[in-house]
Tab-separated table of N, CA and C in Angstrom:
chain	number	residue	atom	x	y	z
N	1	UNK	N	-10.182	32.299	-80.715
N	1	UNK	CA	-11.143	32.508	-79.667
N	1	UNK	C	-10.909	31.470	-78.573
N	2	UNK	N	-11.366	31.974	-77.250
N	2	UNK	CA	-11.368	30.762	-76.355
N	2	UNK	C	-12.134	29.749	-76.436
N	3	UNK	N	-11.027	28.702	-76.503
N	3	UNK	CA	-11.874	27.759	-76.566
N	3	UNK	C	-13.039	27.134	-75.489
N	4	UNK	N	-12.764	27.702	-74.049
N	4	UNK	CA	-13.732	27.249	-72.953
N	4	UNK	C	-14.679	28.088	-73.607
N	5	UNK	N	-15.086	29.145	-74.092
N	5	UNK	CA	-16.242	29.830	-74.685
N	5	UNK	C	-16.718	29.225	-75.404
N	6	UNK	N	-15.899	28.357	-76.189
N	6	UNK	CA	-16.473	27.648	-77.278
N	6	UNK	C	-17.457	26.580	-76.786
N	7	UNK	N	-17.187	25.935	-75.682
N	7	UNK	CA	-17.372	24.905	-75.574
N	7	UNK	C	-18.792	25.359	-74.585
N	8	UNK	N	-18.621	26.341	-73.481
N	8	UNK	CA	-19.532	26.730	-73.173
N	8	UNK	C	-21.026	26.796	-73.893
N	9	UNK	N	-20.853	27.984	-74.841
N	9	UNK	CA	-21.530	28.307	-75.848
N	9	UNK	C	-22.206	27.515	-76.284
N	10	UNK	N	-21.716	25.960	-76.799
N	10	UNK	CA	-22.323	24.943	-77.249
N	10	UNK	C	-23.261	23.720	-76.601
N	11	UNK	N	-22.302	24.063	-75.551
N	11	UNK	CA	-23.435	23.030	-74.482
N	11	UNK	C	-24.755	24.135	-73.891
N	12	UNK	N	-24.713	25.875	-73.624
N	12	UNK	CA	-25.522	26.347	-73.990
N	12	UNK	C	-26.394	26.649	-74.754
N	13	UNK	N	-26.235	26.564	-75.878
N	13	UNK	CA	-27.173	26.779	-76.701
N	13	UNK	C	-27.633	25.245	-77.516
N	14	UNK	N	-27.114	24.221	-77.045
N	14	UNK	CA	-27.397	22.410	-76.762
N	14	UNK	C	-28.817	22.333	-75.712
N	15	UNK	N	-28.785	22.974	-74.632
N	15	UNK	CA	-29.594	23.127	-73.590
N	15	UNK	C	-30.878	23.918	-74.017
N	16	UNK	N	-30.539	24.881	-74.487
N	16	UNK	CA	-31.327	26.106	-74.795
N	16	UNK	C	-32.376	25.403	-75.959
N	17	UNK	N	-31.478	24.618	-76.882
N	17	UNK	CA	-32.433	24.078	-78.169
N	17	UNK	C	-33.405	23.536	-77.496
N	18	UNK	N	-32.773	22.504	-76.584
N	18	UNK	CA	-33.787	20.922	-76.141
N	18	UNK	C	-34.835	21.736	-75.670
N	19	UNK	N	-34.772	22.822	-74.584
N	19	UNK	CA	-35.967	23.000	-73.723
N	19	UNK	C	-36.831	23.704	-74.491
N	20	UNK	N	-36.504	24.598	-75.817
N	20	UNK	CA	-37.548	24.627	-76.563
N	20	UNK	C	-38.179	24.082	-77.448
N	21	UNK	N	-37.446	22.720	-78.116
N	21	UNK	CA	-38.194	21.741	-78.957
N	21	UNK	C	-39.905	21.573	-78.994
N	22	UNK	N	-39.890	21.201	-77.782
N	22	UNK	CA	-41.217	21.122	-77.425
N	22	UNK	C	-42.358	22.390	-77.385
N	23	UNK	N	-41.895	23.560	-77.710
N	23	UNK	CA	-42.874	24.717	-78.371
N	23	UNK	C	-42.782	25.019	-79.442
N	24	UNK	N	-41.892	24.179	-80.202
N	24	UNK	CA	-42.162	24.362	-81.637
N	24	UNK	C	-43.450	24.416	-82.300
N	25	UNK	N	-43.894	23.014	-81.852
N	25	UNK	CA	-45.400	22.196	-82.058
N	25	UNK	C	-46.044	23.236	-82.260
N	26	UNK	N	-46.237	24.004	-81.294
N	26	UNK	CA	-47.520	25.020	-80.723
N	26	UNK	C	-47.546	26.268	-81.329
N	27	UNK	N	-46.049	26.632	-82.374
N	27	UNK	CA	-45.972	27.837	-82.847
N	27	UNK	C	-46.321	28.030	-84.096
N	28	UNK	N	-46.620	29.179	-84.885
N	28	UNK	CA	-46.865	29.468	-85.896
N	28	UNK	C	-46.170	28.991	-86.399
N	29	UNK	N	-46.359	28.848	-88.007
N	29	UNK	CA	-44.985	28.042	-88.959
N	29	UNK	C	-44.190	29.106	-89.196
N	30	UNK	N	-44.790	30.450	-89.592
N	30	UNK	CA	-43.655	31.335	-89.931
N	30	UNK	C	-42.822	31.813	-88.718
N	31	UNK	N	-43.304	31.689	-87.168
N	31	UNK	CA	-42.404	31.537	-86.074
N	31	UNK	C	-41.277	30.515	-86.085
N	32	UNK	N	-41.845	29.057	-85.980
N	32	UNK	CA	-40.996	28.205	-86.072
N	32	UNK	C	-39.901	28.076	-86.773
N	33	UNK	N	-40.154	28.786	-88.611
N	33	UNK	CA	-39.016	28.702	-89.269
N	33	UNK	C	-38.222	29.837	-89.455
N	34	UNK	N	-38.777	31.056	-88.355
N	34	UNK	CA	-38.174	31.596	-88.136
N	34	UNK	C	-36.761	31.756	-87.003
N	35	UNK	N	-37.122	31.232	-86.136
N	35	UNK	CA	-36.249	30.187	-85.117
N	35	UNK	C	-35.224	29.189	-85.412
N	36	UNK	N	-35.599	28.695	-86.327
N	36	UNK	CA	-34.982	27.395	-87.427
N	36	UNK	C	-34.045	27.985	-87.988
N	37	UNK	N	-34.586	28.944	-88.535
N	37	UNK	CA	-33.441	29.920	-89.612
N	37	UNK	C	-32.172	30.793	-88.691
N	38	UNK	N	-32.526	30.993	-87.604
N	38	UNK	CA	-31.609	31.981	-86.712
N	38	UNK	C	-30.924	30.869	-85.889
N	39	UNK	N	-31.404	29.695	-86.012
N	39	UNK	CA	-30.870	28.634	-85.207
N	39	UNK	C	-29.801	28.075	-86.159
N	40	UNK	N	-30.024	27.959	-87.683
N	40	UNK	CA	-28.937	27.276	-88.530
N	40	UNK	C	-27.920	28.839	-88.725
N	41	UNK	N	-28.424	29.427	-88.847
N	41	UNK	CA	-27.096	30.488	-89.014
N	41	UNK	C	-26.194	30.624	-87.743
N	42	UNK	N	-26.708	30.073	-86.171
N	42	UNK	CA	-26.212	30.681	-85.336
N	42	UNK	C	-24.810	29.540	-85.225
N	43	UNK	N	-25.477	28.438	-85.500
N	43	UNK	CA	-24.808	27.164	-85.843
N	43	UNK	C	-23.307	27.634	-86.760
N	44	UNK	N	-24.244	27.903	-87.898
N	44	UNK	CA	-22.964	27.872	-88.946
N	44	UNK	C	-21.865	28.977	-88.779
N	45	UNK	N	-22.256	30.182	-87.341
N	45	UNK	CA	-21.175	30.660	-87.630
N	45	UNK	C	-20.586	30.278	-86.135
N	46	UNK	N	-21.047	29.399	-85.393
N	46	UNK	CA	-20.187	28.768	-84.716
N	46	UNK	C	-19.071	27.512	-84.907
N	47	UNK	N	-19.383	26.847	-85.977
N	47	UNK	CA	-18.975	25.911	-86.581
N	47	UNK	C	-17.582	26.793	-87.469
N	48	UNK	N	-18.133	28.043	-87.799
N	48	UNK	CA	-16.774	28.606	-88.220
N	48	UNK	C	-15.721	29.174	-87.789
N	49	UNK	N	-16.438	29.563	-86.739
N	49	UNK	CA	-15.075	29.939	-85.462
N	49	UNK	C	-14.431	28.929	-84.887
N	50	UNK	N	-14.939	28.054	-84.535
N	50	UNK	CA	-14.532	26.081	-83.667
N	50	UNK	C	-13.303	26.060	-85.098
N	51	UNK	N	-13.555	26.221	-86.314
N	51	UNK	CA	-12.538	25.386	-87.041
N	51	UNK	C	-11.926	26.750	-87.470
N	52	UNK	N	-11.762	27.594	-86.595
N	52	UNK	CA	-10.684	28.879	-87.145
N	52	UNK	C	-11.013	29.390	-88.290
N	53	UNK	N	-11.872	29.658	-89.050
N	53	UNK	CA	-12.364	30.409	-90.038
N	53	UNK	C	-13.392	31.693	-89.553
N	54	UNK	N	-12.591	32.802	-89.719
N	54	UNK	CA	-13.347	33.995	-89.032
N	54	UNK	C	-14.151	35.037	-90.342
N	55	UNK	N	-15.315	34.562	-90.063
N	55	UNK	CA	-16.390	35.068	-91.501
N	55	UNK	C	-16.687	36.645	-91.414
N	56	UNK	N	-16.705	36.874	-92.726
N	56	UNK	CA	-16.568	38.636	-93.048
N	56	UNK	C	-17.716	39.311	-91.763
N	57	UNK	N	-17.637	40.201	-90.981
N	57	UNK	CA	-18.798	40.360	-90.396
N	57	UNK	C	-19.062	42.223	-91.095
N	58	UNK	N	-20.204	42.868	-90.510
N	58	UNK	CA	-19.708	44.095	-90.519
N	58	UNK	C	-19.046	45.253	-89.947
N	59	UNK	N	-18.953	44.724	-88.583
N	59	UNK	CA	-18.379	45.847	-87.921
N	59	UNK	C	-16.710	45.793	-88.533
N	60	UNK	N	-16.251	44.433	-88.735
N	60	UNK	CA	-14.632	44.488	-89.451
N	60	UNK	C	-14.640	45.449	-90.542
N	61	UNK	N	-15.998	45.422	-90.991
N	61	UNK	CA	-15.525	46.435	-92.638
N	61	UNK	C	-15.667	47.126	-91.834
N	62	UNK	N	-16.441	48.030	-91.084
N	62	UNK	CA	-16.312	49.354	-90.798
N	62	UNK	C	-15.035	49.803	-90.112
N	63	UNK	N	-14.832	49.215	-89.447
N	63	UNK	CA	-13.746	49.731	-88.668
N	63	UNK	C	-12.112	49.778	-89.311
N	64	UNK	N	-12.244	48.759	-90.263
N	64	UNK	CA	-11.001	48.617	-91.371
N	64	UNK	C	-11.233	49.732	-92.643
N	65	UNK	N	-12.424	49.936	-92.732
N	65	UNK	CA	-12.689	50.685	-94.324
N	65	UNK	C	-12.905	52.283	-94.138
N	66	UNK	N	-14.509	52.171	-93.446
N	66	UNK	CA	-15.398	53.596	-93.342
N	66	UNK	C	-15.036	54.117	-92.680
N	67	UNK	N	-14.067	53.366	-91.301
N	67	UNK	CA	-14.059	54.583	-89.999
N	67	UNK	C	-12.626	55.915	-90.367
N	68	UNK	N	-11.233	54.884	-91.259
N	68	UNK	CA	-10.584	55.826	-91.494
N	68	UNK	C	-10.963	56.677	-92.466
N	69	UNK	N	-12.038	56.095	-93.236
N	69	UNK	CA	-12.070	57.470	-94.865
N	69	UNK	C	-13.045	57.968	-93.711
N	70	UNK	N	-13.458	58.468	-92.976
N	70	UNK	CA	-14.330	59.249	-92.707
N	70	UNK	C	-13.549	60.421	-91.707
N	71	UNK	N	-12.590	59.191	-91.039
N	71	UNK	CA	-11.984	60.435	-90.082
N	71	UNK	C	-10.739	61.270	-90.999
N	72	UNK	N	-10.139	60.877	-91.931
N	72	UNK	CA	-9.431	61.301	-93.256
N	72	UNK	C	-10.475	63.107	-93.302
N	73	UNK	N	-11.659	62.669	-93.625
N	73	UNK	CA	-12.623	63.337	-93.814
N	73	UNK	C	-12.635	64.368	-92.967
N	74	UNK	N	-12.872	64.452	-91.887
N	74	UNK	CA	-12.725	65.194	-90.308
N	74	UNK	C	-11.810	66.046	-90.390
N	75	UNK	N	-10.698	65.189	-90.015
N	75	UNK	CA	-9.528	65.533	-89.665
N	75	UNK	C	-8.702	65.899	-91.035
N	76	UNK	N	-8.257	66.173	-92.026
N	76	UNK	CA	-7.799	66.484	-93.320
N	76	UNK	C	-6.040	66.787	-92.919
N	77	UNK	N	-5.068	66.048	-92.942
N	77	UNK	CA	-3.921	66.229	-93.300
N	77	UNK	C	-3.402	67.541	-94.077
């Protein structure tokens, strides 16, 4: 991946954290750790792309697995 994206990305969403810190306070808990939770995953799969590790997603299975057995399916040899 590009790395200026990378880097973008991070000082965006660096920015994006700080200015909402401060409504954490004010939010529900099951908001907050809901935020928390979409915030550490968004992390961890940026942290996996930065070090070249590209994590199973789903559209790869589909498009590697379901899309040919289906068009197999369709289309019949």
């Amino acid at each position: 991946m590009n790395s200026q994206f990378l880097i973008w990305f991070m000082v965006l969403m660096a920015f994006h954290l700080f200015l909402n810190l401060k409504h954490w306070a004010r939010q529900p808990k099951a908001t907050a750790r809901l935020y928390a939770f979409i915030t550490i995953i968004t992390v961890g799969l940026f942290l996996c792309v930065a070090s070249g590790y590209q994590p199973p997603m789903p559209t790869r299975f589909f498009i590697e697995r379901v899309s040919p057995w289906v068009f197999s399916i369709i289309h019949p040899q």
